[in-house]
XYZ file of C-alpha atoms in Angstrom:
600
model
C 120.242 108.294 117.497
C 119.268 107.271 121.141
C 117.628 108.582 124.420
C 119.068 112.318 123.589
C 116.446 112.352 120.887
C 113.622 111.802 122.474
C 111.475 114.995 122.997
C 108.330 115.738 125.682
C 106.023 116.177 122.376
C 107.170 112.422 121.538
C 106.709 110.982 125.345
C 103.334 112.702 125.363
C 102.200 111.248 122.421
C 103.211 108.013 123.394
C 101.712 108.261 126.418
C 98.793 109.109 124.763
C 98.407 105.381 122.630
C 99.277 103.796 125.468
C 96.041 104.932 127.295
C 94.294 104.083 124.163
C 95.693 100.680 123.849
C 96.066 99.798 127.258
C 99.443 99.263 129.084
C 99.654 95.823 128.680
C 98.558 96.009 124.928
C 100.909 98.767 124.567
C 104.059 96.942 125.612
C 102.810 93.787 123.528
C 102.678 96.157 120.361
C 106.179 97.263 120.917
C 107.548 94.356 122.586
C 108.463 95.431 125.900
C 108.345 93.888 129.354
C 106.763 95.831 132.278
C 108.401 97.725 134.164
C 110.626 96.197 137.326
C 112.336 99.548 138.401
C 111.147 102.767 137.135
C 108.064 103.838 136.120
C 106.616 107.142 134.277
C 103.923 109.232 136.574
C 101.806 111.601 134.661
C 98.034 112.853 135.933
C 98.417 110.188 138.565
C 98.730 107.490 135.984
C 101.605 104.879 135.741
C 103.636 104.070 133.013
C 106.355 101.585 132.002
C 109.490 103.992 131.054
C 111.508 101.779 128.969
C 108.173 101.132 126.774
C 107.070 105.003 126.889
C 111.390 106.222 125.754
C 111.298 103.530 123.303
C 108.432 104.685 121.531
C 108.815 108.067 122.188
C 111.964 107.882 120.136
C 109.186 106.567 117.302
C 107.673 109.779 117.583
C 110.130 111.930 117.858
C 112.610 111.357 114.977
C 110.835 108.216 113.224
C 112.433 104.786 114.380
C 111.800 103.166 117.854
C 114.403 101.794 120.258
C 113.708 98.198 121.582
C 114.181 97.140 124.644
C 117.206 95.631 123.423
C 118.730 99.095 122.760
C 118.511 100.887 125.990
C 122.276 99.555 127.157
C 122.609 101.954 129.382
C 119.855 100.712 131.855
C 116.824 101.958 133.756
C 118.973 104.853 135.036
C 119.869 106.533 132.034
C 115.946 106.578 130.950
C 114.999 108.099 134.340
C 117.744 111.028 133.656
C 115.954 111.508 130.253
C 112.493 111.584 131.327
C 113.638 113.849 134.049
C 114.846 116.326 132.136
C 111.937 116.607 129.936
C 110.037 117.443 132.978
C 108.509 114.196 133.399
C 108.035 112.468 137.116
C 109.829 109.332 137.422
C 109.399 106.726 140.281
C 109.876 103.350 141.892
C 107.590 100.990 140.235
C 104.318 99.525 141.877
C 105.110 96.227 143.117
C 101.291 95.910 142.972
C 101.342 96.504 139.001
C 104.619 95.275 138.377
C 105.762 91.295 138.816
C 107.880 89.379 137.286
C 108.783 91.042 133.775
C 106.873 89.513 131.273
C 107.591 86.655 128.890
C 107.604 87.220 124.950
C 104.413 85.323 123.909
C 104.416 81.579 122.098
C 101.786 81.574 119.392
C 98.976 78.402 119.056
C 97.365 77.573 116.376
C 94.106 76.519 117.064
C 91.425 74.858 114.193
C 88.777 76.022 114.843
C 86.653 73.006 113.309
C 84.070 73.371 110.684
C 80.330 72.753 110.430
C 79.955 68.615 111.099
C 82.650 70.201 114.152
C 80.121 72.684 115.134
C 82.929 74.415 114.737
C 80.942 77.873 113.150
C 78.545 77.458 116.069
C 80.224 77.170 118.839
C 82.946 79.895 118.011
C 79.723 82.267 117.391
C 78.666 81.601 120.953
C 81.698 80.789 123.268
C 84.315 83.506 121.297
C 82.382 86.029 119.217
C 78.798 86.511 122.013
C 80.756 84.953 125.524
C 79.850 82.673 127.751
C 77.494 84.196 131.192
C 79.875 83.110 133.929
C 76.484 83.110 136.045
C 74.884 80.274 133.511
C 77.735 78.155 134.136
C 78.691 78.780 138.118
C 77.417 75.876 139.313
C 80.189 73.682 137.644
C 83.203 76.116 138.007
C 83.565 75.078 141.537
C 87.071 76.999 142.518
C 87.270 78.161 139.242
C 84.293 80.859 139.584
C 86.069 83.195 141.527
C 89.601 83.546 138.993
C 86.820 83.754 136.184
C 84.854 86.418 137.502
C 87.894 88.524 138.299
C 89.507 88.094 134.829
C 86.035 88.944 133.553
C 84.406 92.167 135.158
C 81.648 91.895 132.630
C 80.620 88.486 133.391
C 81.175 87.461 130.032
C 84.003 84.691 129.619
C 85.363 84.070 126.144
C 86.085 80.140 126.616
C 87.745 77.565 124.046
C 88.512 73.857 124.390
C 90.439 70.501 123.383
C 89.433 67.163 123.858
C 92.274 65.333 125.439
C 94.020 62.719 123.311
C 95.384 59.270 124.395
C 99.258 59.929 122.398
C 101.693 60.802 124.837
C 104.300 62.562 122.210
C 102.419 64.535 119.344
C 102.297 68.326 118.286
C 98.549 68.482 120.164
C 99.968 67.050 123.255
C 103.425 69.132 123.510
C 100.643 71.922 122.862
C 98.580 71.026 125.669
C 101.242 71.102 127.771
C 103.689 73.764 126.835
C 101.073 76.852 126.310
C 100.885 79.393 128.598
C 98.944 82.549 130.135
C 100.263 85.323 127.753
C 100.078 83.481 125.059
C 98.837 84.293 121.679
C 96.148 82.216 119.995
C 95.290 82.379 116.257
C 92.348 80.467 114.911
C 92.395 78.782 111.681
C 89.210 77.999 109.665
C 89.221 77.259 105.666
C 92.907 78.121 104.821
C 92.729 81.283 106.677
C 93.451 82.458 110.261
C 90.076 84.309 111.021
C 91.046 85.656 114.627
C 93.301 86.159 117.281
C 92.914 86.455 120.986
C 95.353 86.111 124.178
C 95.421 83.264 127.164
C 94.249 84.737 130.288
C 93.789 81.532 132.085
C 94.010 77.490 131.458
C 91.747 75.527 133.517
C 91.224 71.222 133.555
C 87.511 70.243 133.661
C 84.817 68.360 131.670
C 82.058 69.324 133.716
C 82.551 72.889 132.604
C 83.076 72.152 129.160
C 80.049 69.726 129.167
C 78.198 72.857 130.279
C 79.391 74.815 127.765
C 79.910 72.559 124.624
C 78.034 69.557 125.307
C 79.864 66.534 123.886
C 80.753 64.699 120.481
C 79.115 61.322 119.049
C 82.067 59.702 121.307
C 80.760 61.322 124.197
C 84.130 63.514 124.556
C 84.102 66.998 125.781
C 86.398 70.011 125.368
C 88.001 69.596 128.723
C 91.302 70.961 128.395
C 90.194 75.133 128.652
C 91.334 77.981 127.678
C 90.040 81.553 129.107
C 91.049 84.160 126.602
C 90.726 87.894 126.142
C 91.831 90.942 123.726
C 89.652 88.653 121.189
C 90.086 89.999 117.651
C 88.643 88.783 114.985
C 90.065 89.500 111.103
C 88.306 92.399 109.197
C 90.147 90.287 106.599
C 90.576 87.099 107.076
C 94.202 85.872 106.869
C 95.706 83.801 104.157
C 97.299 80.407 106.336
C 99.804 79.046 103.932
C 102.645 81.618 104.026
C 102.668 81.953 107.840
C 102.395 77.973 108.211
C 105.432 77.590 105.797
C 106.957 80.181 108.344
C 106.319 77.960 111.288
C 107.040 75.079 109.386
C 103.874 73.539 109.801
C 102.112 71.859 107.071
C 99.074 73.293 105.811
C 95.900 72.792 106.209
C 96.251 72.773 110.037
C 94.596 69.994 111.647
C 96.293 69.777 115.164
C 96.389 72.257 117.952
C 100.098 73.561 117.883
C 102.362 75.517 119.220
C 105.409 77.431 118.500
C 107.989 79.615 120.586
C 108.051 83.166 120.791
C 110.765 83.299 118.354
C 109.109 81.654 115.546
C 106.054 83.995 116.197
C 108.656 87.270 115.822
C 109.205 86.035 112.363
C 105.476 85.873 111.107
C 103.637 88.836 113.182
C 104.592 91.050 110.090
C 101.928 89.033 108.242
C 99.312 89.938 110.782
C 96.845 92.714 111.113
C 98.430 95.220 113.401
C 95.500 96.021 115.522
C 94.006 94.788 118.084
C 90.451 95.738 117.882
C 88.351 93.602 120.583
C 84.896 92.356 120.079
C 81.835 93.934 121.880
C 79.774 91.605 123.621
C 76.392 91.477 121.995
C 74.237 94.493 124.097
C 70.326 93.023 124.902
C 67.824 93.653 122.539
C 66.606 96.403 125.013
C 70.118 98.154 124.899
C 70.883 98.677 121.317
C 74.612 98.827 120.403
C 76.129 102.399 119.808
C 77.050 103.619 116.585
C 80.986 103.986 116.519
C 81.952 107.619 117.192
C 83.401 107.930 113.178
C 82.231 105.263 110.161
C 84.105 105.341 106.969
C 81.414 107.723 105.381
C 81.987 110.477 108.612
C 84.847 110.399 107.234
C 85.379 110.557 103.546
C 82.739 113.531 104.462
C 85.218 115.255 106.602
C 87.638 114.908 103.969
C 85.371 116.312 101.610
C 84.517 119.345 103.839
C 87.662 120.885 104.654
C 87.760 124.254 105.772
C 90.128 125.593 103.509
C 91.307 129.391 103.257
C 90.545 131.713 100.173
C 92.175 134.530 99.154
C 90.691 137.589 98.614
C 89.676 138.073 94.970
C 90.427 134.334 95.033
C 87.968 131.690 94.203
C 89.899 128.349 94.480
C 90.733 127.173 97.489
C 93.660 126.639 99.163
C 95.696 123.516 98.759
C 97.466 123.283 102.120
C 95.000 121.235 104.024
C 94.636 118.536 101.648
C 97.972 117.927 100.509
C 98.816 117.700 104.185
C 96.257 115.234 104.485
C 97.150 113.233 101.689
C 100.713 113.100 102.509
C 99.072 111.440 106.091
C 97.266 108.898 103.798
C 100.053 108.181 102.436
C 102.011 107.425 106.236
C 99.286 104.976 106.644
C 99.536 103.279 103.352
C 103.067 102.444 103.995
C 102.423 101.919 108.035
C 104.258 104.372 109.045
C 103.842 106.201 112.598
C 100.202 108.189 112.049
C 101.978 111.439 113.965
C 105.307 113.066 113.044
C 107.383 115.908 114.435
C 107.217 119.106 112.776
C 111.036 118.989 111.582
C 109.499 116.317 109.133
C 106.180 117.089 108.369
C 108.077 120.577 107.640
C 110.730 118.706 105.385
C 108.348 116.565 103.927
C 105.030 118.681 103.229
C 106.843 122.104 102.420
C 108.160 120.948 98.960
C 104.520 119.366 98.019
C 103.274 122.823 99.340
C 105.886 124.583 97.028
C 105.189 122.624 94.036
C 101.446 121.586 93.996
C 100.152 124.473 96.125
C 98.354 127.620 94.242
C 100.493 129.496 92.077
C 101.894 132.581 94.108
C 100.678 130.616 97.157
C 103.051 131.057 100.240
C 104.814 127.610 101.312
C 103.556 127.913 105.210
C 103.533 124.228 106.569
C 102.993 125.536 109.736
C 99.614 126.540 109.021
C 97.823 122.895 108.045
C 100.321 121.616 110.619
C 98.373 123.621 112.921
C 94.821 124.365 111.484
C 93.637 120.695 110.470
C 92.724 120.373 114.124
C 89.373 121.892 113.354
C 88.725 118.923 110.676
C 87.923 116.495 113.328
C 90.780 114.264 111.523
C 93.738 115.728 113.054
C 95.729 116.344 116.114
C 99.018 117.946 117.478
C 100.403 116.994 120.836
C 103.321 119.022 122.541
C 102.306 122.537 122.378
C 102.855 124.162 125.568
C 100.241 125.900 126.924
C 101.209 129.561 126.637
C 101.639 129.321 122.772
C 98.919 130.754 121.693
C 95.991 130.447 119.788
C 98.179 129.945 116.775
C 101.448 128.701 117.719
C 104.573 130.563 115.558
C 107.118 128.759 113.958
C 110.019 129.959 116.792
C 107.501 127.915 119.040
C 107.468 124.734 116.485
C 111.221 124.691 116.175
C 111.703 125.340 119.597
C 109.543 122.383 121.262
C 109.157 119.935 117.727
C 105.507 119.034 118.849
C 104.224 116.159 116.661
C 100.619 115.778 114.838
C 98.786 113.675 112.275
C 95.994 111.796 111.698
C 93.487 110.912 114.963
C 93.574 107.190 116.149
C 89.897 106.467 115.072
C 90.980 107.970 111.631
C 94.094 105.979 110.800
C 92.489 102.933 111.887
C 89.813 103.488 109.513
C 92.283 104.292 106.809
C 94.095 101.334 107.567
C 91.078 99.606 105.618
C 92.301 99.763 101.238
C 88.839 100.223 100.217
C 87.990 103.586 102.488
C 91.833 104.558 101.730
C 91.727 104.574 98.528
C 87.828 106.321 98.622
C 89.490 108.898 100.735
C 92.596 109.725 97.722
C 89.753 109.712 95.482
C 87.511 112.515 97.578
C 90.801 114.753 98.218
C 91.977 114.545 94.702
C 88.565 115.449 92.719
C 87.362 118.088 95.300
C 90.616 119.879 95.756
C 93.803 118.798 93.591
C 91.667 118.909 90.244
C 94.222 121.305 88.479
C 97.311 119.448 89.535
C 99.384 116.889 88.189
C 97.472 114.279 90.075
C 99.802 111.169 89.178
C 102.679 113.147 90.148
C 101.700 114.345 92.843
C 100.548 110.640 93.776
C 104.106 109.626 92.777
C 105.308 112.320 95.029
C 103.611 111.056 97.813
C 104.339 107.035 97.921
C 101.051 106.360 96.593
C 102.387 105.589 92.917
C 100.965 102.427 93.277
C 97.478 103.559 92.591
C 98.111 104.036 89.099
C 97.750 100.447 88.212
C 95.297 97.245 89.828
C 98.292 95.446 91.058
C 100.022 98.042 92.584
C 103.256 98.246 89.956
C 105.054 101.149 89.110
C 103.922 101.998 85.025
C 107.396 101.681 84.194
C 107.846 98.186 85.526
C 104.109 97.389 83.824
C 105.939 95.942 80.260
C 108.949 93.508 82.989
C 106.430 92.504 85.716
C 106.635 88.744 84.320
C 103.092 88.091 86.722
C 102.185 84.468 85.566
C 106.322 83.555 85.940
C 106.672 81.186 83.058
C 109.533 80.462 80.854
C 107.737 80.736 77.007
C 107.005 84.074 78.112
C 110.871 85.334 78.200
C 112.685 86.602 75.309
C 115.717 84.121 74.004
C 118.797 85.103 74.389
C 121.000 88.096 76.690
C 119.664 91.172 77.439
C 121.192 94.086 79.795
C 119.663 93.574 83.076
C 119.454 96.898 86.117
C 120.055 95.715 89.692
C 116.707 96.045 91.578
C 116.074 95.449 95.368
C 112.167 95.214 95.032
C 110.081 92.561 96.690
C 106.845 90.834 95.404
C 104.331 88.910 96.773
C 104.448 85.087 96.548
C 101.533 83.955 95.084
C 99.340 80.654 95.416
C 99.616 78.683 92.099
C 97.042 76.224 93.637
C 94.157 79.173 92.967
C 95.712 80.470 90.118
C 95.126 76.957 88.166
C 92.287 76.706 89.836
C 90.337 79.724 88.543
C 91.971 78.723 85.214
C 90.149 75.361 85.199
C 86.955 76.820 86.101
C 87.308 78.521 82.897
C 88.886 76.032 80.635
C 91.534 78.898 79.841
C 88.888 81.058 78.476
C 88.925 84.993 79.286
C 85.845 86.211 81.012
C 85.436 88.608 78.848
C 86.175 88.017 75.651
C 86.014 83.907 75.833
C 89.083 83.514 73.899
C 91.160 80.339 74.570
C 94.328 80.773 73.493
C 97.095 78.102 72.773
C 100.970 78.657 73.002
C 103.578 75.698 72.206
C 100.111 73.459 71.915
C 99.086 74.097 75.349
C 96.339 76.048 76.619
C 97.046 79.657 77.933
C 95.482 82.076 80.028
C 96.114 84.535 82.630
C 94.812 84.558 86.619
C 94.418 88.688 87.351
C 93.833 89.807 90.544
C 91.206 91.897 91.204
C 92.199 93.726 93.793
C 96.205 93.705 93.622
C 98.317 92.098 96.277
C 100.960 94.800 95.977
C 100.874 98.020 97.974
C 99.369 100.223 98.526
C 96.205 97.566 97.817
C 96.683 94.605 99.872
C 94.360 92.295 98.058
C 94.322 88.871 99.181
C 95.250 85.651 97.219
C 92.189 84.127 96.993
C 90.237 82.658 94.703
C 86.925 85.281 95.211
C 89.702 87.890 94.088
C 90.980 86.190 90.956
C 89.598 86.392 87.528
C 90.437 84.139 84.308
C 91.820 87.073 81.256
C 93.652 86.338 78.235
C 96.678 88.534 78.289
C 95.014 91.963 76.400
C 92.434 91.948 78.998
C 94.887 91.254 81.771
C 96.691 93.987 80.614
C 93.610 96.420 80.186
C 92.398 95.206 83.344
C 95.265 95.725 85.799
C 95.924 99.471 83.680
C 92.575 100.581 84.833
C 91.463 101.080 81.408
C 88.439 98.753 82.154
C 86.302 98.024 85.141
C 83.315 95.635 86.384
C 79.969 97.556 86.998
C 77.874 96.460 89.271
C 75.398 95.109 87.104
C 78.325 92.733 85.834
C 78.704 93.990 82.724
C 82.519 94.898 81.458
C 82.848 98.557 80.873
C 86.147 100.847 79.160
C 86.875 103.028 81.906
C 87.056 106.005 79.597
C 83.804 106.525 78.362
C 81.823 103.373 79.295
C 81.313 101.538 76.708
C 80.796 98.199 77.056
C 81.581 95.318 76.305
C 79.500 92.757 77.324
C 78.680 90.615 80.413
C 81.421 89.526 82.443
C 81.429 85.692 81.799
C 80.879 83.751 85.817
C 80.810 79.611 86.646
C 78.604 79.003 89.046
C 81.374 77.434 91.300
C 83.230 80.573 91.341
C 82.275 83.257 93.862
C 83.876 87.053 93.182
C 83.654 89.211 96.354
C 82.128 92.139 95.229
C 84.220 94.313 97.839
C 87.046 93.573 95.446
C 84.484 94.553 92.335
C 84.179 97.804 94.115
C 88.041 98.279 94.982
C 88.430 97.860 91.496
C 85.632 100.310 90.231
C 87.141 103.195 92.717
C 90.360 103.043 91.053
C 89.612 103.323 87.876
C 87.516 106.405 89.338
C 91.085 107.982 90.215
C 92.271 106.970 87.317
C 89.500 109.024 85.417
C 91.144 111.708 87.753
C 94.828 111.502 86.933
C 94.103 110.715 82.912
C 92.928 114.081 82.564
């Protein structure tokens, strides 16, 4: 596969996320440099072409090309682009320097309350600083401020110098750059992430804007950042820090090179969503164009066709739509050309559609568009009102989910709500756990994301007295897990004194105390929990067991209840020292939900 794939329905739509990310964002995402020769021209906007090919290529057949793999040079992208019908030209030496540098990562603590650590990333990060409040001390400063700014709102953060010449802070100090990447650390967890804009020397400024510490230091050493993001999620710290080789918890500013950061980005959120600047009291702050309930809504409002005669309706919409929950779950490109969603959705159509149904992909492929969840990009403009298949073959246009709808269902809670709404309003006389098996989303079926069939070999808790003695046959498997914390796990335990929270049995095996730490909501896919101690319960193993298979749940009143027909079985047993998140309560809840579904 290379450049010859690439089609003008997968340049369009990457043109089309780059204007939603940004350009610069864009090429960050996919790791390209801007352009130095050549750039893509379309409605008087400029594009880098290398970045636009490569991920064109992702939209086109399903695997990018990195900047690494265009061998050919500049030339051969311009001949490409070209004959797709694209306008290629010189690039801007006004938008285009020096090709940029893959960014270093720092790791900055953000200090906690005796710190004012809370505080002060509240009002210098998360609200800004007023560049006019300040102007007086930014002497020559003000005017690279107020141009990296147009808001005149400056996201600031600072280190107080230190008097060791050689030390990770120091090499920090000096070795960061503008591009960078900084991730902020607070309680085991990196909390947010933001980029260098600007590095700037001065206590006056950072008197202004921090005050100073019982040693009358200051924050003088600066750093002016933007694309600010903080964590939906926070981040667990200890398996990127073992990464970096850094040891954990951090308490030093450091840094480490761009390659080092390659190898731990896959343990990062994806997006980059920036934060708002807090709007005056007298300017209230806009309701986001689509919340999670706009959603699950939409998905629950489908205009789906009837036959005459014909009261159910008809399956083609939501299967589509579940098989683009499913691209999501397993982060996978949110639009695809129609040769795959044709490949992919026409046998689910075939098999879970209404009996006698016809198998026409073409038709959700097409018709989802007027869900307000859905989009196509490559038809030309003489198609039609309803584009034929000749058409679809001919130009392989690509669709799926809308940006402000993946990124929603990129959250597990409203993904797995949104499964739930398309499989008891529509798929109710289907084979729901096959078709959920069918799909990639098998991993539903159970609270820690296992297969069923690997439920009885999953070995969780990892300790020799629970393996059998002696050979057994053993099947080659290429599955991963997630490592898990064993500090938490013993942790929870000792809240407990090995007793299950339900039941209160302590059990004893060899003459030591045993119990089991279940996560509430799993860290395998498609659930993403994390591993930490507000998602961790205390179970002996029959409750583990009944827990993680869905067959019981925690209502919100706190009481245990059997999934299949409520009955319960008594409050769920809580030290005061341990706090459950009740997000992961309700994760929990809305699976067993589908799993009310799929038992039928």
């Amino acid at each position: 596969m290379g450049l010859g794939d690439i089609t003008r329905a997968g340049v369009l739509a990457a043109v089309e996320e780059c204007q939603h990310l940004g350009r610069e964002a864009f090429r960050r995402r996919y790791g390209f440099g801007r352009a130095t020769t050549y750039e893509l021209v379309l409605d008087g906007n400029r594009f880098d072409s290398k970045a636009i090919a490569g991920v064109a290529h992702l939209y086109s057949v399903g695997s990018p090309l990195s900047a690494a793999d265009f061998s050919g040079g500049a030339h051969t992208v311009v001949r490409r682009l070209s004959a797709l019908g694209f306008t290629v030209t010189a690039a801007s030496v006004a938008t285009d320097g020096v090709e940029q540098v893959a960014p270093q990562v720092v790791l900055q603590p953000r200090g906690g309350a005796r710190d004012r650590g809370p505080q002060n990333f509240a009002r210098s990060i998360r609200q800004g600083i007023r560049i006019a409040d300040i102007k007086d001390v930014l002497g020559e400063q003000a005017d690279a401020l107020t141009a990296l700014y147009p808001d005149g709102t400056a996201r600031l953060w600072g280190s107080i110098p230190t008097a060791q010449s050689n030390n990770e802070k120091v090499r920090a100090l000096r070795q960061r750059r503008i591009g960078d990447d900084v991730l902020f650390y607070a309680e085991n967890h990196f909390i947010a992430r933001a980029r260098i804009l600007h590095l700037l020397e001065s206590s006056a400024v950072a008197q202004a804007v921090w005050g100073t510490d019982a040693n009358g230091s200051t924050w003088e050493h600066i750093m002016a950042l933007g694309e600010v993001e903080e964590f939906s999620t926070p981040v667990l710290a200890a398996p990127i820090l073992q990464r970096l080789n850094v040891r954990a918890p951090l308490r030093s500013l450091t840094l480490r090179s761009a390659e080092d950061y390659r190898h731990v980005t896959q343990l990062l959120p994806r997006k980059r969503q920036p934060i708002a600047a807090p709007s005056p009291a007298s300017h209230p702050v806009a309701s986001p164009q689509l919340r999670p309930a706009d959603l699950l809504d939409r998905f629950g409002s489908l205009k789906t066709h009837r036959r005459a005669g014909g009261d159910a309706p008809s399956r083609h919409q939501p299967l589509a739509l579940l098989w683009a929950v499913s691209r999501i779950a397993a982060d996978k490109p949110r639009l695809a050309p129609w040769s795959c969603f044709r490949a992919e959705v026409g046998p689910l159509l075939a098999e879970f559609g209404l009996p006698s149904s016809k198998v026409t992909p073409e038709y959700p492929f097409w018709h989802l568009q007027g869900s307000g969840l859905w989009e196509v990009r490559g038809i030309p403009g003489d198609a039609g009102a309803t584009p034929r298949t000749g058409v679809l073959d001919k130009v392989q246009p690509v669709a799926g989910l809308t940006h402000e709808s993946a990124e929603l269902l990129r959250n597990p809670l409203t993904r797995l709500q949104a499964v739930v709404r398309l499989c008891s309003t529509y798929l109710d006389d289907v084979d729901q756990r096959e078709l959920l098996s069918r799909v990639g989303l098998a991993g539903y079926a159970t609270a820690d994301g296992l297969p069923e069939d690997d439920l009885d070999g999953s070995g969780e808790e990892g300790t020799d007295q629970e393996r059998a003695a002696g050979p057994v046959p053993r099947r080659p498997s290429n599955s991963s897990r997630p490592v898990r914390n064993p500090a938490i796990v013993n942790q929870v335990k000792d809240l407990y004194g090995n007793a299950c929270q339900v039941c209160t049995t302590r059990l004893r095996y060899k003459r030591r105390p045993y119990s089991e730490a279940a996560h509430i909501r799993g860290l395998g896919s498609p659930h993403d929990g994390p591993d930490e101690l507000a998602n961790l319960l205390c179970l002996c193993p029959n409750h583990h067991v009944l827990f993680d298979g869905l067959e019981i749940f925690i209502d919100v009143d706190g009481y245990v209840k059997k999934t299949h027909g409520g009955e319960s079985l008594g409050r769920l047993h809580r030290n005061a020292g341990h706090r459950i998140d009740d997000e992961h309560l309700r994760y929990h809840r809305t699976l067993c939900d589908l799993n009310r579904l799929t038992g039928k």
